[in-house]
Amino acid sequence: MSAVAVLVADGFETIECLTMVDVLRRGGVRVSIMSTRDAVSSQQIGVTCDCTLDEVDFDEYDYIVLPGGLPGTTNLRRDERVCALVREFATTKHVAAICAAPSILGELGLLVGRKATCFPGFESTFPAGTYAGGKTVIVDGNIITASGMGQALPFALAVLGDIAGERAVQKVRESIQL
C-alpha cells in the first residue's frame, strides 16, 4: 500500500493541503500531514500534524506532497531536511507540488527537461521551456504540479490516480458528487 507524506510549514495554503489529505484518504491511501511542529495555515487555521519530520521513516513513503501558500512555501524551502527529501523523492520516488511550491523544485534544479506549472510569477524559478501554462495540473513522469488553489481537487485526483488507479478516482468522484 502506498503512503503519502504531506509536508507543511507555517503559512501553507489550507485548501491545497486538506483537499489532498481528504481525497487520498477517501481513496484508501495512507496519508500523513507532517511538519517540524503543528502548523498554522496562511488563513490562520491551526492544524495538528500527524507527526513531525523527525518521527518518520521516509522509506515507508512513496510520495511527498508540497502544498503552496505563503509564507508556507518559503518556510518549506528554508528547511534543508525538506530540500533533501524533495531531491531524494524526485530522483527515486514521487513528488507533487501545487501553487508556489513547484518553485522549490525549480530552485533545486529538479525540473530540467520536464514540463511543470505553478502559481503565476513563480515560473521564474523554472528552467527555460519548462513552464506549461497556468490553471492546470501537469503530470510529467514522477512529478505532478498544479497551478493553484482552484486546481486542488484535480491535483489530488491526479495523485490518487497515479497511486491507486482510475477505479479509485471514479469511486471518489462519485462519493463527492463530481
Short mmCIF file of C-alpha atoms in Angstrom, two decimals:
data_model
loop_
_atom_site.label_atom_id
_atom_site.label_comp_id
_atom_site.label_asym_id
_atom_site.label_seq_id
_atom_site.Cartn_x
_atom_site.Cartn_y
_atom_site.Cartn_z
CA MET A 1 0.00 0.00 0.00
CA SER A 2 1.37 3.40 -0.98
CA ALA A 3 1.83 6.09 1.61
CA VAL A 4 1.93 9.85 1.14
CA ALA A 5 3.61 12.50 3.29
CA VAL A 6 2.08 15.97 3.02
CA LEU A 7 4.73 18.40 4.25
CA VAL A 8 3.51 21.66 5.75
CA ALA A 9 5.07 24.72 7.32
CA ASP A 10 3.52 27.83 8.83
CA GLY A 11 1.71 29.73 6.11
CA PHE A 12 0.64 26.76 3.97
CA GLU A 13 -2.47 27.02 1.81
CA THR A 14 -5.32 25.31 3.70
CA ILE A 15 -7.33 24.01 0.74
CA GLU A 16 -4.29 22.71 -1.12
CA CYS A 17 -3.24 20.68 1.91
CA LEU A 18 -6.53 19.40 3.24
CA THR A 19 -8.08 18.62 -0.16
CA MET A 20 -5.15 16.30 -0.85
CA VAL A 21 -5.49 14.59 2.52
CA ASP A 22 -9.26 14.23 2.16
CA VAL A 23 -9.20 12.82 -1.39
CA LEU A 24 -6.38 10.38 -0.71
CA ARG A 25 -7.99 9.07 2.48
CA ARG A 26 -11.32 8.65 0.69
CA GLY A 27 -9.39 6.69 -1.94
CA GLY A 28 -7.91 4.35 0.66
CA VAL A 29 -4.38 5.78 0.60
CA ARG A 30 -2.42 6.17 3.83
CA VAL A 31 -1.52 9.84 4.17
CA SER A 32 0.19 11.78 6.95
CA ILE A 33 0.39 15.52 7.49
CA MET A 34 3.82 16.32 8.84
CA SER A 35 5.94 19.30 9.77
CA THR A 36 8.58 20.31 12.24
CA ARG A 37 5.66 21.09 14.59
CA ASP A 38 1.95 21.85 14.42
CA ALA A 39 1.36 24.46 11.73
CA VAL A 40 -0.92 27.40 11.05
CA SER A 41 -2.18 27.99 7.51
CA SER A 42 -1.98 31.28 5.63
CA GLN A 43 -5.66 31.70 6.56
CA GLN A 44 -4.74 31.32 10.26
CA ILE A 45 -6.24 27.83 10.60
CA GLY A 46 -4.30 25.68 13.02
CA VAL A 47 -3.62 22.09 12.01
CA THR A 48 -2.41 19.37 14.32
CA CYS A 49 0.06 17.35 12.29
CA ASP A 50 0.04 13.56 12.41
CA CYS A 51 3.78 13.53 13.08
CA THR A 52 6.95 15.54 12.76
CA LEU A 53 9.69 15.04 10.20
CA ASP A 54 11.92 13.62 12.93
CA GLU A 55 9.42 10.88 13.83
CA VAL A 56 9.08 9.39 10.35
CA ASP A 57 10.88 6.68 8.44
CA PHE A 58 10.56 8.06 4.91
CA ASP A 59 11.41 4.63 3.49
CA GLU A 60 7.75 3.84 4.24
CA TYR A 61 6.51 6.63 1.94
CA ASP A 62 6.20 6.68 -1.85
CA TYR A 63 5.12 10.28 -2.33
CA ILE A 64 5.70 13.65 -0.79
CA VAL A 65 3.27 16.48 -1.44
CA LEU A 66 4.14 20.15 -1.06
CA PRO A 67 1.13 22.46 -0.62
CA GLY A 68 1.72 26.05 -1.64
CA GLY A 69 0.81 29.23 0.13
CA LEU A 70 2.94 31.99 1.52
CA PRO A 71 4.95 32.06 3.59
CA GLY A 72 4.49 28.27 3.77
CA THR A 73 6.44 27.61 0.57
CA THR A 74 9.26 29.89 1.72
CA ASN A 75 9.34 28.13 5.10
CA LEU A 76 9.49 24.69 3.47
CA ARG A 77 12.29 25.83 1.14
CA ARG A 78 14.34 27.12 4.09
CA ASP A 79 14.34 23.70 5.78
CA GLU A 80 17.29 21.68 4.47
CA ARG A 81 15.61 18.43 5.60
CA VAL A 82 12.67 19.22 3.32
CA CYS A 83 15.02 20.06 0.43
CA ALA A 84 16.91 16.78 0.92
CA LEU A 85 13.61 14.85 0.90
CA VAL A 86 12.41 16.63 -2.22
CA ARG A 87 15.68 15.81 -4.01
CA GLU A 88 15.51 12.15 -2.94
CA PHE A 89 11.85 11.65 -3.82
CA ALA A 90 12.19 13.44 -7.18
CA THR A 91 15.05 11.09 -8.02
CA THR A 92 13.73 7.78 -6.66
CA LYS A 93 10.01 8.10 -5.84
CA HIS A 94 7.29 10.73 -6.45
CA VAL A 95 6.78 14.44 -5.70
CA ALA A 96 3.64 16.53 -6.10
CA ALA A 97 3.64 20.31 -5.61
CA ILE A 98 0.98 22.98 -6.07
CA CYS A 99 0.75 26.77 -6.31
CA ALA A 100 4.03 28.39 -5.19
CA ALA A 101 5.55 25.07 -4.07
CA PRO A 102 6.73 23.93 -7.55
CA SER A 103 9.20 26.81 -7.27
CA ILE A 104 11.06 24.64 -4.75
CA LEU A 105 11.52 22.02 -7.46
CA GLY A 106 12.72 24.71 -9.85
CA GLU A 107 15.17 26.19 -7.36
CA LEU A 108 16.57 22.73 -6.59
CA GLY A 109 17.17 22.04 -10.29
CA LEU A 110 14.68 19.17 -10.43
CA LEU A 111 12.63 20.40 -13.40
CA VAL A 112 15.33 20.27 -16.08
CA GLY A 113 13.87 18.55 -19.16
CA ARG A 114 10.36 18.45 -17.69
CA LYS A 115 7.06 20.30 -18.00
CA ALA A 116 5.51 21.83 -14.89
CA THR A 117 3.18 24.56 -13.73
CA CYS A 118 2.85 26.84 -10.73
CA PHE A 119 1.10 29.97 -9.48
CA PRO A 120 1.74 32.89 -11.86
CA GLY A 121 5.02 34.64 -11.09
CA PHE A 122 6.80 31.62 -9.63
CA GLU A 123 7.70 30.20 -13.04
CA SER A 124 10.77 32.44 -12.97
CA THR A 125 12.40 29.67 -10.88
CA PHE A 126 11.84 27.14 -13.68
CA PRO A 127 14.40 26.29 -16.35
CA ALA A 128 13.65 27.76 -19.79
CA GLY A 129 11.00 25.79 -21.66
CA THR A 130 9.65 24.09 -18.53
CA TYR A 131 6.57 26.21 -17.76
CA ALA A 132 3.49 24.54 -19.26
CA GLY A 133 0.95 27.31 -18.56
CA GLY A 134 -1.48 28.12 -15.79
CA LYS A 135 -4.84 26.94 -14.47
CA THR A 136 -3.88 23.31 -14.89
CA VAL A 137 -2.36 20.12 -13.47
CA ILE A 138 0.74 18.73 -15.18
CA VAL A 139 1.90 15.12 -14.80
CA ASP A 140 5.46 14.59 -16.01
CA GLY A 141 6.75 11.19 -15.00
CA ASN A 142 7.10 11.02 -11.24
CA ILE A 143 6.41 14.74 -10.69
CA ILE A 144 2.92 16.26 -10.58
CA THR A 145 2.43 20.03 -10.37
CA ALA A 146 -0.62 22.26 -10.22
CA SER A 147 -1.08 25.97 -10.67
CA GLY A 148 -3.07 26.97 -7.61
CA MET A 149 -5.87 26.52 -5.12
CA GLY A 150 -8.51 26.29 -7.87
CA GLN A 151 -6.77 23.14 -9.09
CA ALA A 152 -6.59 21.48 -5.66
CA LEU A 153 -9.25 18.86 -6.42
CA PRO A 154 -7.96 17.86 -9.89
CA PHE A 155 -4.43 17.84 -8.40
CA ALA A 156 -5.46 15.49 -5.59
CA LEU A 157 -7.31 13.24 -8.03
CA ALA A 158 -4.23 13.09 -10.29
CA VAL A 159 -2.11 11.94 -7.35
CA LEU A 160 -4.77 9.41 -6.33
CA GLY A 161 -4.94 8.11 -9.90
CA ASP A 162 -1.18 7.70 -10.03
CA ILE A 163 -1.18 5.75 -6.77
CA ALA A 164 -4.41 3.77 -6.82
CA GLY A 165 -5.64 3.85 -10.42
CA GLU A 166 -8.69 5.11 -12.26
CA ARG A 167 -11.12 2.90 -10.34
CA ALA A 168 -10.20 4.65 -7.07
CA VAL A 169 -10.55 8.05 -8.77
CA GLN A 170 -14.01 7.17 -10.08
CA LYS A 171 -15.08 5.93 -6.64
CA VAL A 172 -14.00 9.20 -5.02
CA ARG A 173 -15.53 11.31 -7.81
CA GLU A 174 -18.86 9.56 -7.29
CA SER A 175 -18.70 9.84 -3.50
CA ILE A 176 -18.20 13.61 -3.67
CA GLN A 177 -20.72 14.15 -6.50
CA LEU A 178 -18.12 15.31 -9.00
#
